[in-house]
Short mmCIF file of C-alpha atoms and ligand atoms in Angstrom, two decimals:
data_model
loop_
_atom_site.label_atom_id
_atom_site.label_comp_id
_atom_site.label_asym_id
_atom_site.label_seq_id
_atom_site.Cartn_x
_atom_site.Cartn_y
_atom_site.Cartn_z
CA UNK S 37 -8.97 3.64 -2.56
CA UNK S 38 -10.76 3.49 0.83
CA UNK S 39 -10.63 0.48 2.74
CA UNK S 40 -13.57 -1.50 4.20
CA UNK S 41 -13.10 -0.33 7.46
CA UNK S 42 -13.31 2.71 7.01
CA UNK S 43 -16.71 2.62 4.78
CA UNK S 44 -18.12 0.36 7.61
CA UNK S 45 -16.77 3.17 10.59
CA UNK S 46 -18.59 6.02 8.57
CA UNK S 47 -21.86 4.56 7.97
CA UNK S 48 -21.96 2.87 11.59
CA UNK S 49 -21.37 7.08 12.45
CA UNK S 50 -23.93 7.60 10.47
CA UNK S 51 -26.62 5.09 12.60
CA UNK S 52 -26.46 2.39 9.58
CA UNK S 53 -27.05 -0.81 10.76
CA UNK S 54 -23.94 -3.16 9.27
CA UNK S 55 -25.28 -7.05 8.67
CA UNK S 56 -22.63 -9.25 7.92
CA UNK S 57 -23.95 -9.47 4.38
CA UNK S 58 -23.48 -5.56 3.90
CA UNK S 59 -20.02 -6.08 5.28
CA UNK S 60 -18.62 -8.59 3.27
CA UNK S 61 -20.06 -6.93 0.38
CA UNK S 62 -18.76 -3.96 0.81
CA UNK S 63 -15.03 -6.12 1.29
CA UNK S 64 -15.70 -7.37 -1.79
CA UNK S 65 -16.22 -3.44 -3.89
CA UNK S 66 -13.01 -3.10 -2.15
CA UNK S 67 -10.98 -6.00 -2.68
CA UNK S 68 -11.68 -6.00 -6.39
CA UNK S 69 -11.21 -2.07 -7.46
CA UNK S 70 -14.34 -1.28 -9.01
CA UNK S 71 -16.47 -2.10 -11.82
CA UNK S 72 -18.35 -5.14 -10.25
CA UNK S 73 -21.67 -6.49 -11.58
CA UNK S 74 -23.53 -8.01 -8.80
CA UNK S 75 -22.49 -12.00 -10.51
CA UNK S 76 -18.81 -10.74 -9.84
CA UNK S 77 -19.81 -9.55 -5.84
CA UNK S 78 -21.62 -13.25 -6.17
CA UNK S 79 -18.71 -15.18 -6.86
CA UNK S 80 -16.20 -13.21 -5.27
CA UNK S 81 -18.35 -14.14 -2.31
CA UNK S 82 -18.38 -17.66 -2.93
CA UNK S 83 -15.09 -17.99 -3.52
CA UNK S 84 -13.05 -16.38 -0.82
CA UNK S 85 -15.70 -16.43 2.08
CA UNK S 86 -17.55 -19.30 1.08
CA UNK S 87 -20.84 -17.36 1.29
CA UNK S 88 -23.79 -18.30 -1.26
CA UNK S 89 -25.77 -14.55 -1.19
CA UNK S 90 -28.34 -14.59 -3.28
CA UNK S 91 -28.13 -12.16 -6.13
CA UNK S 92 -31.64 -10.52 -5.49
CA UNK S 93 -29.58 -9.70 -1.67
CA UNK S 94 -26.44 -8.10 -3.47
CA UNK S 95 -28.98 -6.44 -5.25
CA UNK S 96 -30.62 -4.98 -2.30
CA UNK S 97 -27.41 -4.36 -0.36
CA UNK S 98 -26.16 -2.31 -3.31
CA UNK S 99 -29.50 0.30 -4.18
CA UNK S 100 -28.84 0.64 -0.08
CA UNK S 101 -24.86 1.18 -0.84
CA UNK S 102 -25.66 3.64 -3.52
CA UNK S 103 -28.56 5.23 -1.41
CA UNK S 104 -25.68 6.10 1.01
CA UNK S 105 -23.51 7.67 -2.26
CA UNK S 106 -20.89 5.00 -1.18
CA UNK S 107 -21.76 3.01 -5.20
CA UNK S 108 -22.48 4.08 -8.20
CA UNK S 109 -24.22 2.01 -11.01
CA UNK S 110 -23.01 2.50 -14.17
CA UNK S 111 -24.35 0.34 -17.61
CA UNK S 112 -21.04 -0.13 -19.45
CA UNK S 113 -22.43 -1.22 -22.27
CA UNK S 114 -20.79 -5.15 -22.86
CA UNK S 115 -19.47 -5.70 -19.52
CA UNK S 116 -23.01 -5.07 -17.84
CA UNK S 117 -24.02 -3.15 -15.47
CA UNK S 118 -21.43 -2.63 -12.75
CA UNK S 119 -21.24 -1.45 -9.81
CA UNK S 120 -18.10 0.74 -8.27
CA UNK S 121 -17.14 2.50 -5.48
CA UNK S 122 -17.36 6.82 -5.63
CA UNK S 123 -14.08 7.46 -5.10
CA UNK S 124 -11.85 10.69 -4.94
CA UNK S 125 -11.16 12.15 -7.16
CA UNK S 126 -13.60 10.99 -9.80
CA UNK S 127 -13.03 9.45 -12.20
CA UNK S 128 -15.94 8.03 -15.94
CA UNK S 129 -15.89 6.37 -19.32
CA UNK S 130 -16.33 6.87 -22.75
CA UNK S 131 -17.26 3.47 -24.44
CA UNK S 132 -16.64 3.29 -28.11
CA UNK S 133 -20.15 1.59 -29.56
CA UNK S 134 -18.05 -0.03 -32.48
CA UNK S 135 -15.25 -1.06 -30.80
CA UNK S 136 -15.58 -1.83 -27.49
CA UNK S 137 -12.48 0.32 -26.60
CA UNK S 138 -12.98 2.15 -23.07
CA UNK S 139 -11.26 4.98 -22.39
CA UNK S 140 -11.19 6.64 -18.53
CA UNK S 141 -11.14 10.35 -18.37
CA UNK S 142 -11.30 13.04 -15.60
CA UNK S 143 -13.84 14.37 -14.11
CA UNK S 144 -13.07 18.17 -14.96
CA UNK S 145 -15.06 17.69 -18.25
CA UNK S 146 -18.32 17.44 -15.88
CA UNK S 147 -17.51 20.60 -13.59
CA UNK S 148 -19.04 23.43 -16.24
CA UNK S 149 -21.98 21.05 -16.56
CA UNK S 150 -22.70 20.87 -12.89
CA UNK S 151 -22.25 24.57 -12.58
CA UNK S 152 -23.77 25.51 -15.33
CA UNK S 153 -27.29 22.87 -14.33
CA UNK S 154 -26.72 24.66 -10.68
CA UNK S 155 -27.00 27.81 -11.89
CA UNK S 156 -29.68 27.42 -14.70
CA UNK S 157 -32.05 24.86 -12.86
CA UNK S 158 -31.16 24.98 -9.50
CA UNK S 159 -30.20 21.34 -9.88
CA UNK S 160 -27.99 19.55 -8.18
CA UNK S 161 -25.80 16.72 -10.55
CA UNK S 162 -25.19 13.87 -9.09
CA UNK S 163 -22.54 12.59 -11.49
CA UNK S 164 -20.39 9.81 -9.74
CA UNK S 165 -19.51 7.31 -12.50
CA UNK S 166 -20.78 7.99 -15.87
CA UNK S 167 -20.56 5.73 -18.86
CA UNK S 168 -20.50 8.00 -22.55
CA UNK S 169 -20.77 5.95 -25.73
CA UNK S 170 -19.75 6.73 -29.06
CA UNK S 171 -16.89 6.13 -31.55
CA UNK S 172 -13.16 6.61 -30.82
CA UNK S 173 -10.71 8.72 -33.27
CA UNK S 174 -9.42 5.03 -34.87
CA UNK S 175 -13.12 3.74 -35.39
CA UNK S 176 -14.61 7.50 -36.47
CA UNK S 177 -11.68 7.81 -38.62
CA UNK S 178 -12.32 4.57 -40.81
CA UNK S 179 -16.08 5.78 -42.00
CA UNK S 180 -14.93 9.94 -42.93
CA UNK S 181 -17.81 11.13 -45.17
CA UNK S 182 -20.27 8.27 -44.02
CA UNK S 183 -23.75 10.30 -43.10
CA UNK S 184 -24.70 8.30 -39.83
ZN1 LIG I 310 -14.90 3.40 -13.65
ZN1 LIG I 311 -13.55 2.32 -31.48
#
């Protein structure tokens, strides 16, 4: 996990201009781990810093965060849509729809799909933080021989 400081040094490298809003939320991605929807960054805020941003700012401060490949936005089904930081190495989800169970798996399962889109297309995956739904061995096991 990368600290705040070091975000903040690369993008000021970079010629991003750092606000005091985009630093404190980018504390806050970091404080927390990852998986933050933007009423989490919100209250987090509050909280520890005392600082009421609006949620239409974290909102802004976090299409400019993932702009700059430092966020991802992933919809993770019942806990929202969060936000986390891309970290190394990689890491994604598979969200069982009947269930709710989440499990976190490697990123190798993505690497013959990038090469193979690269190859094919020409296309370049960006793949940071991906949320796959479906049914886990326990919950696919209980309806053997259904049709759906
Ligand atoms: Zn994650
Ligand atoms: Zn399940």
């Amino acid at each position: 996990m990368r600290t705040p400081d070091e975000i903040v040094n690369r993008l000021e490298d970079q010629g991003e201009r750092l606000t005091i809003q985009r630093r404190v939320v980018i504390e806050a991605l970091t404080a927390c781990g990852d998986h933050m929807t933007i009423q989490d960054i919100h209250a987090y805020l509050n909280q520890t810093q005392g600082m009421a941003l609006s949620e239409t700012t974290i909102y802004r401060i976090l299409e400019w965060l993932k702009r700059l490949r430092i966020v991802a936005q992933t919809d993770m089904g019942a806990a929202g849509i969060v936000y986390a930081l891309i970290d190394n190495p990689l890491h994604h989800h598979l969200i069982c729809l009947r269930c709710g169970r989440v499990i976190d798996i490697d990123d190798a399962y993505f690497a013959s799909m990038r090469r193979q889109l690269k190859a094919d297309l020409g296309f370049i995956t960006r793949i940071d933080h991906m949320a796959i739904y479906g049914e886990c061995e326990q919950c696919a096991g209980h309806h053997d021989g259904e049709t759906d």
